[in-house]
C-alpha cells in the first residue's frame, strides 16, 4: 500500500527541517568563522593564564550551556553558572523560569555569590538577548574583569525591544558575539494547515557553534605547547583514569565536582 497523506507530509516536513538546520549551520560556519576563532582564542588565553571557564543560559538556552560541562571530548574547565529557577524547564510552573529572566537585579545577586572572578571567562547564551537576566549578567561580569562571550540572534536587536532597564541587548556587553542567525520566533517551518510556525533549530545551531569554539580553544592551546584539559568518555577503556588525572591536576578550577 502507498503512504498515507499524513505520513507523506511528515516525511516531507522532516526533510525541510533538516535542510533548514543544515542551511543555518552552513551560514554560521561561513559568516561567524572570525568570531568563532576569536572566541576560541579568548578561552585559550583564559586557560593559559590560570583562569576558569563558565557557561550560562536560561530556559532552553541552558541546554547549550550544559552541553559544554563535564562532557567527553570537552574542556574539563568549563563550569555551569546556575541561577535557581531558570536552568532548563524543570521548575514548576515552567513559566516561572521565563518570568525570572525579566527580573532586574537577579544576575547581580547570583554573581556576587558565585566563584566568578577577574580573569575568568563566561559564555552567556540567550537567543533573544533582550531579557534583563542575560544583559545584566554580561554587564556585571565585565565590570568584575570577566571576559564575556555572547551567543545570541542579532536579528532580535532590530526586530524587538530590549527589556532591560538600560535599553540594551546582550550583544552590547560582550567581548565576542556569536550570531546564531536564528529568525525571530525560533521556528523554521510553516504549513497552511497549522496556525503557528514550528520546528525550532536554535539548540542545534547554538550547540554546534559552541562546540566549534571549544575545538578552536583546544587547538589554540596545543599550538602554544599546552595540553588542553580535555575529558574522555567514561565508557571507553582508560577513560575514567584519564579523567581522574585531569580532575586532580585542575581541581581548583573545576566546580561541578565540589
mmCIF file of C-alpha atoms in Angstrom:
data_model
loop_
_atom_site.group_PDB
_atom_site.id
_atom_site.type_symbol
_atom_site.label_atom_id
_atom_site.label_comp_id
_atom_site.label_asym_id
_atom_site.label_seq_id
_atom_site.Cartn_x
_atom_site.Cartn_y
_atom_site.Cartn_z
ATOM 1 C CA UNK A 1 0.000 0.000 0.000
ATOM 2 C CA UNK A 2 1.134 3.548 -0.622
ATOM 3 C CA UNK A 3 1.925 6.092 2.106
ATOM 4 C CA UNK A 4 -0.959 7.901 3.737
ATOM 5 C CA UNK A 5 -1.241 11.617 3.271
ATOM 6 C CA UNK A 6 -0.141 12.346 6.836
ATOM 7 C CA UNK A 7 2.881 10.049 6.620
ATOM 8 C CA UNK A 8 3.914 11.618 3.351
ATOM 9 C CA UNK A 9 3.540 15.116 4.770
ATOM 10 C CA UNK A 10 5.520 14.167 7.881
ATOM 11 C CA UNK A 11 8.352 12.831 5.748
ATOM 12 C CA UNK A 12 8.477 15.979 3.675
ATOM 13 C CA UNK A 13 8.442 18.217 6.737
ATOM 14 C CA UNK A 14 11.270 16.302 8.385
ATOM 15 C CA UNK A 15 13.391 16.821 5.287
ATOM 16 C CA UNK A 16 12.541 20.509 5.247
ATOM 17 C CA UNK A 17 13.637 20.842 8.857
ATOM 18 C CA UNK A 18 16.939 19.083 8.211
ATOM 19 C CA UNK A 19 17.503 21.338 5.204
ATOM 20 C CA UNK A 20 16.751 24.429 7.288
ATOM 21 C CA UNK A 21 19.109 23.330 10.068
ATOM 22 C CA UNK A 22 21.859 22.460 7.603
ATOM 23 C CA UNK A 23 21.446 25.844 5.938
ATOM 24 C CA UNK A 24 21.805 27.624 9.268
ATOM 25 C CA UNK A 25 24.861 25.564 10.154
ATOM 26 C CA UNK A 26 26.458 26.460 6.841
ATOM 27 C CA UNK A 27 25.716 30.143 7.459
ATOM 28 C CA UNK A 28 27.269 30.215 10.908
ATOM 29 C CA UNK A 29 30.242 28.204 9.658
ATOM 30 C CA UNK A 30 30.935 30.742 6.928
ATOM 31 C CA UNK A 31 29.718 34.023 8.426
ATOM 32 C CA UNK A 32 30.832 33.506 12.030
ATOM 33 C CA UNK A 33 34.244 31.959 11.329
ATOM 34 C CA UNK A 34 36.157 35.007 12.555
ATOM 35 C CA UNK A 35 34.067 35.318 15.710
ATOM 36 C CA UNK A 36 34.449 31.602 16.446
ATOM 37 C CA UNK A 37 38.216 31.906 16.075
ATOM 38 C CA UNK A 38 38.313 34.951 18.357
ATOM 39 C CA UNK A 39 36.145 33.238 20.979
ATOM 40 C CA UNK A 40 38.320 30.125 20.887
ATOM 41 C CA UNK A 41 41.464 32.186 21.362
ATOM 42 C CA UNK A 42 39.841 34.061 24.247
ATOM 43 C CA UNK A 43 39.113 30.781 26.037
ATOM 44 C CA UNK A 44 42.637 29.538 25.339
ATOM 45 C CA UNK A 45 44.063 32.788 26.729
ATOM 46 C CA UNK A 46 41.956 32.334 29.861
ATOM 47 C CA UNK A 47 43.068 28.741 30.419
ATOM 48 C CA UNK A 48 46.723 29.560 29.767
ATOM 49 C CA UNK A 49 46.587 32.428 32.264
ATOM 50 C CA UNK A 50 45.103 30.246 35.008
ATOM 51 C CA UNK A 51 41.533 31.468 34.650
ATOM 52 C CA UNK A 52 38.354 29.467 34.923
ATOM 53 C CA UNK A 53 35.590 28.958 32.357
ATOM 54 C CA UNK A 54 31.843 29.278 32.954
ATOM 55 C CA UNK A 55 28.711 28.982 30.818
ATOM 56 C CA UNK A 56 25.211 30.300 31.463
ATOM 57 C CA UNK A 57 21.899 30.037 29.692
ATOM 58 C CA UNK A 58 18.295 30.361 30.835
ATOM 59 C CA UNK A 59 15.444 28.063 29.836
ATOM 60 C CA UNK A 60 16.187 26.200 26.626
ATOM 61 C CA UNK A 61 19.359 28.258 26.193
ATOM 62 C CA UNK A 62 20.649 26.365 29.216
ATOM 63 C CA UNK A 63 20.725 23.199 27.116
ATOM 64 C CA UNK A 64 23.633 24.503 25.049
ATOM 65 C CA UNK A 65 25.412 25.676 28.216
ATOM 66 C CA UNK A 66 25.018 22.275 29.865
ATOM 67 C CA UNK A 67 26.301 20.604 26.714
ATOM 68 C CA UNK A 68 29.715 22.161 27.409
ATOM 69 C CA UNK A 69 30.043 20.944 31.004
ATOM 70 C CA UNK A 70 31.524 17.587 32.112
ATOM 71 C CA UNK A 71 31.436 16.463 28.512
ATOM 72 C CA UNK A 72 33.516 13.732 26.886
ATOM 73 C CA UNK A 73 35.716 15.472 24.341
ATOM 74 C CA UNK A 74 35.107 18.799 26.044
ATOM 75 C CA UNK A 75 37.198 21.138 28.153
ATOM 76 C CA UNK A 76 37.190 19.990 31.768
ATOM 77 C CA UNK A 77 37.435 23.579 32.995
ATOM 78 C CA UNK A 78 34.007 24.594 31.691
ATOM 79 C CA UNK A 79 31.632 25.057 34.625
ATOM 80 C CA UNK A 80 27.882 25.719 34.642
ATOM 81 C CA UNK A 81 26.872 29.032 36.213
ATOM 82 C CA UNK A 82 23.455 28.288 37.652
ATOM 83 C CA UNK A 83 20.597 30.602 38.530
ATOM 84 C CA UNK A 84 17.936 28.787 40.588
ATOM 85 C CA UNK A 85 14.668 28.521 38.695
ATOM 86 C CA UNK A 86 15.988 29.193 35.197
ATOM 87 C CA UNK A 87 18.209 26.179 34.444
ATOM 88 C CA UNK A 88 16.175 24.258 31.901
ATOM 89 C CA UNK A 89 12.432 23.776 32.298
ATOM 90 C CA UNK A 90 12.426 21.718 35.491
ATOM 91 C CA UNK A 91 10.900 24.482 37.619
ATOM 92 C CA UNK A 92 7.127 24.345 38.164
ATOM 93 C CA UNK A 93 5.352 26.088 36.632
ATOM 94 C CA UNK A 94 7.703 26.312 33.666
ATOM 95 C CA UNK A 95 6.533 29.876 33.052
ATOM 96 C CA UNK A 96 8.275 30.919 36.289
ATOM 97 C CA UNK A 97 11.647 30.495 34.593
ATOM 98 C CA UNK A 98 10.617 32.886 31.840
ATOM 99 C CA UNK A 99 9.384 35.393 34.402
ATOM 100 C CA UNK A 100 12.663 35.255 36.345
ATOM 101 C CA UNK A 101 14.593 36.156 33.188
ATOM 102 C CA UNK A 102 12.856 39.529 33.265
ATOM 103 C CA UNK A 103 13.738 40.373 36.878
ATOM 104 C CA UNK A 104 16.228 43.224 37.337
ATOM 105 C CA UNK A 105 18.889 42.603 39.975
ATOM 106 C CA UNK A 106 18.805 38.807 39.873
ATOM 107 C CA UNK A 107 22.026 38.426 37.870
ATOM 108 C CA UNK A 108 23.966 40.738 40.182
ATOM 109 C CA UNK A 109 22.811 38.759 43.210
ATOM 110 C CA UNK A 110 23.844 35.487 41.595
ATOM 111 C CA UNK A 111 27.266 36.741 40.519
ATOM 112 C CA UNK A 112 28.005 38.134 43.969
ATOM 113 C CA UNK A 113 27.578 34.606 45.371
ATOM 114 C CA UNK A 114 29.364 32.786 42.534
ATOM 115 C CA UNK A 115 33.036 31.800 42.248
ATOM 116 C CA UNK A 116 33.439 34.009 39.174
ATOM 117 C CA UNK A 117 36.400 36.393 39.459
ATOM 118 C CA UNK A 118 38.571 38.681 37.366
ATOM 119 C CA UNK A 119 40.486 36.781 34.722
ATOM 120 C CA UNK A 120 37.739 34.207 34.164
ATOM 121 C CA UNK A 121 35.654 33.811 31.005
ATOM 122 C CA UNK A 122 31.868 33.496 30.851
ATOM 123 C CA UNK A 123 29.804 32.230 27.912
ATOM 124 C CA UNK A 124 26.277 33.657 28.023
ATOM 125 C CA UNK A 125 23.654 32.107 25.775
ATOM 126 C CA UNK A 126 20.403 33.937 25.099
ATOM 127 C CA UNK A 127 18.535 33.586 21.822
ATOM 128 C CA UNK A 128 16.819 36.967 22.017
ATOM 129 C CA UNK A 129 19.399 38.674 24.226
ATOM 130 C CA UNK A 130 16.665 41.087 25.291
ATOM 131 C CA UNK A 131 15.767 39.972 28.804
ATOM 132 C CA UNK A 132 17.160 41.550 31.964
ATOM 133 C CA UNK A 133 18.952 38.444 33.234
ATOM 134 C CA UNK A 134 21.444 37.814 30.382
ATOM 135 C CA UNK A 135 22.001 41.537 29.802
ATOM 136 C CA UNK A 136 22.713 42.213 33.461
ATOM 137 C CA UNK A 137 24.807 39.043 33.674
ATOM 138 C CA UNK A 138 27.096 40.272 30.899
ATOM 139 C CA UNK A 139 27.234 43.857 32.110
ATOM 140 C CA UNK A 140 28.047 42.891 35.698
ATOM 141 C CA UNK A 141 30.530 40.157 34.755
ATOM 142 C CA UNK A 142 32.559 42.552 32.628
ATOM 143 C CA UNK A 143 32.606 45.099 35.442
ATOM 144 C CA UNK A 144 34.249 42.377 37.554
ATOM 145 C CA UNK A 145 37.013 41.844 34.997
ATOM 146 C CA UNK A 146 35.475 38.767 33.402
ATOM 147 C CA UNK A 147 35.637 38.256 29.643
ATOM 148 C CA UNK A 148 32.210 37.586 28.117
ATOM 149 C CA UNK A 149 31.306 35.590 25.014
ATOM 150 C CA UNK A 150 27.688 36.111 23.981
ATOM 151 C CA UNK A 151 25.741 33.687 21.810
ATOM 152 C CA UNK A 152 22.549 35.241 20.506
ATOM 153 C CA UNK A 153 20.465 36.029 17.453
ATOM 154 C CA UNK A 154 21.351 39.543 16.378
ATOM 155 C CA UNK A 155 18.080 39.718 14.411
ATOM 156 C CA UNK A 156 16.244 40.322 17.684
ATOM 157 C CA UNK A 157 18.093 43.610 18.184
ATOM 158 C CA UNK A 158 16.413 45.127 15.144
ATOM 159 C CA UNK A 159 13.010 43.416 15.361
ATOM 160 C CA UNK A 160 12.238 43.539 19.103
ATOM 161 C CA UNK A 161 12.566 45.948 22.012
ATOM 162 C CA UNK A 162 15.017 45.313 24.894
ATOM 163 C CA UNK A 163 13.537 44.502 28.301
ATOM 164 C CA UNK A 164 16.479 45.572 30.452
ATOM 165 C CA UNK A 165 16.278 48.991 32.076
ATOM 166 C CA UNK A 166 19.441 50.056 30.231
ATOM 167 C CA UNK A 167 17.696 49.705 26.885
ATOM 168 C CA UNK A 168 20.461 47.416 25.630
ATOM 169 C CA UNK A 169 20.811 43.832 24.459
ATOM 170 C CA UNK A 170 23.234 41.073 25.427
ATOM 171 C CA UNK A 171 25.383 41.766 22.368
ATOM 172 C CA UNK A 172 26.105 45.264 23.673
ATOM 173 C CA UNK A 173 28.049 43.917 26.660
ATOM 174 C CA UNK A 174 30.249 41.182 25.194
ATOM 175 C CA UNK A 175 33.896 40.879 24.249
ATOM 176 C CA UNK A 176 32.907 38.491 21.460
ATOM 177 C CA UNK A 177 29.457 37.971 19.912
ATOM 178 C CA UNK A 178 28.442 34.796 18.095
ATOM 179 C CA UNK A 179 25.340 35.325 15.935
ATOM 180 C CA UNK A 180 23.262 32.141 15.625
ATOM 181 C CA UNK A 181 21.326 33.619 12.661
ATOM 182 C CA UNK A 182 18.071 32.243 14.096
ATOM 183 C CA UNK A 183 14.990 34.126 12.899
ATOM 184 C CA UNK A 184 12.848 35.916 15.473
ATOM 185 C CA UNK A 185 10.416 33.393 16.907
ATOM 186 C CA UNK A 186 12.748 30.387 16.523
ATOM 187 C CA UNK A 187 10.570 28.320 14.187
ATOM 188 C CA UNK A 188 11.822 27.166 10.812
ATOM 189 C CA UNK A 189 8.680 25.736 9.207
ATOM 190 C CA UNK A 190 5.176 26.866 8.309
ATOM 191 C CA UNK A 191 2.225 24.994 6.852
ATOM 192 C CA UNK A 192 -1.178 26.228 5.687
ATOM 193 C CA UNK A 193 -2.966 23.714 7.888
ATOM 194 C CA UNK A 194 -1.011 24.652 11.036
ATOM 195 C CA UNK A 195 -1.799 28.090 12.527
ATOM 196 C CA UNK A 196 1.620 28.701 14.124
ATOM 197 C CA UNK A 197 5.191 28.365 12.843
ATOM 198 C CA UNK A 198 7.001 25.333 14.235
ATOM 199 C CA UNK A 199 10.261 23.305 14.363
ATOM 200 C CA UNK A 200 12.856 25.352 16.328
ATOM 201 C CA UNK A 201 16.537 24.979 15.385
ATOM 202 C CA UNK A 202 18.251 27.242 17.905
ATOM 203 C CA UNK A 203 19.502 24.406 20.125
ATOM 204 C CA UNK A 204 21.087 22.569 17.197
ATOM 205 C CA UNK A 205 22.802 25.670 15.859
ATOM 206 C CA UNK A 206 23.894 27.117 19.203
ATOM 207 C CA UNK A 207 25.377 23.830 20.381
ATOM 208 C CA UNK A 208 27.274 23.443 17.108
ATOM 209 C CA UNK A 209 28.595 26.998 17.328
ATOM 210 C CA UNK A 210 29.885 26.436 20.835
ATOM 211 C CA UNK A 211 31.459 23.080 20.080
ATOM 212 C CA UNK A 212 33.288 24.796 17.220
ATOM 213 C CA UNK A 213 34.573 27.333 19.742
ATOM 214 C CA UNK A 214 35.690 24.546 22.096
ATOM 215 C CA UNK A 215 37.543 22.817 19.260
ATOM 216 C CA UNK A 216 39.246 26.084 18.379
ATOM 217 C CA UNK A 217 40.257 26.640 22.005
ATOM 218 C CA UNK A 218 41.730 23.131 22.271
ATOM 219 C CA UNK A 219 43.726 23.642 19.090
ATOM 220 C CA UNK A 220 44.945 27.069 20.194
ATOM 221 C CA UNK A 221 46.211 25.642 23.490
ATOM 222 C CA UNK A 222 48.018 22.812 21.704
ATOM 223 C CA UNK A 223 49.697 25.314 19.377
ATOM 224 C CA UNK A 224 51.117 27.039 22.463
ATOM 225 C CA UNK A 225 52.508 23.790 23.782
ATOM 226 C CA UNK A 226 49.793 23.460 26.450
ATOM 227 C CA UNK A 227 47.944 20.156 26.674
ATOM 228 C CA UNK A 228 44.216 21.031 26.569
ATOM 229 C CA UNK A 229 42.471 19.785 29.734
ATOM 230 C CA UNK A 230 40.045 17.523 27.888
ATOM 231 C CA UNK A 231 37.777 14.815 29.266
ATOM 232 C CA UNK A 232 37.393 11.338 27.827
ATOM 233 C CA UNK A 233 34.297 9.176 27.805
ATOM 234 C CA UNK A 234 33.965 7.051 30.914
ATOM 235 C CA UNK A 235 32.633 4.298 28.669
ATOM 236 C CA UNK A 236 35.942 3.667 26.886
ATOM 237 C CA UNK A 237 38.803 1.735 28.425
ATOM 238 C CA UNK A 238 41.033 4.047 30.451
ATOM 239 C CA UNK A 239 38.587 6.928 30.292
ATOM 240 C CA UNK A 240 37.852 7.120 33.999
ATOM 241 C CA UNK A 241 41.523 7.011 34.876
ATOM 242 C CA UNK A 242 42.263 9.747 32.357
ATOM 243 C CA UNK A 243 39.539 11.950 33.828
ATOM 244 C CA UNK A 244 40.743 11.354 37.387
ATOM 245 C CA UNK A 245 44.160 12.677 36.359
ATOM 246 C CA UNK A 246 42.612 15.791 34.802
ATOM 247 C CA UNK A 247 40.406 16.375 37.846
ATOM 248 C CA UNK A 248 43.392 16.114 40.157
ATOM 249 C CA UNK A 249 45.534 18.459 38.093
ATOM 250 C CA UNK A 250 42.844 21.093 37.594
ATOM 251 C CA UNK A 251 40.695 20.509 40.665
ATOM 252 C CA UNK A 252 40.960 24.103 41.840
ATOM 253 C CA UNK A 253 39.362 25.307 38.587
ATOM 254 C CA UNK A 254 36.559 22.732 38.408
ATOM 255 C CA UNK A 255 33.442 23.454 40.459
ATOM 256 C CA UNK A 256 30.986 20.743 39.350
ATOM 257 C CA UNK A 257 32.854 18.168 41.490
ATOM 258 C CA UNK A 258 32.910 20.162 44.711
#
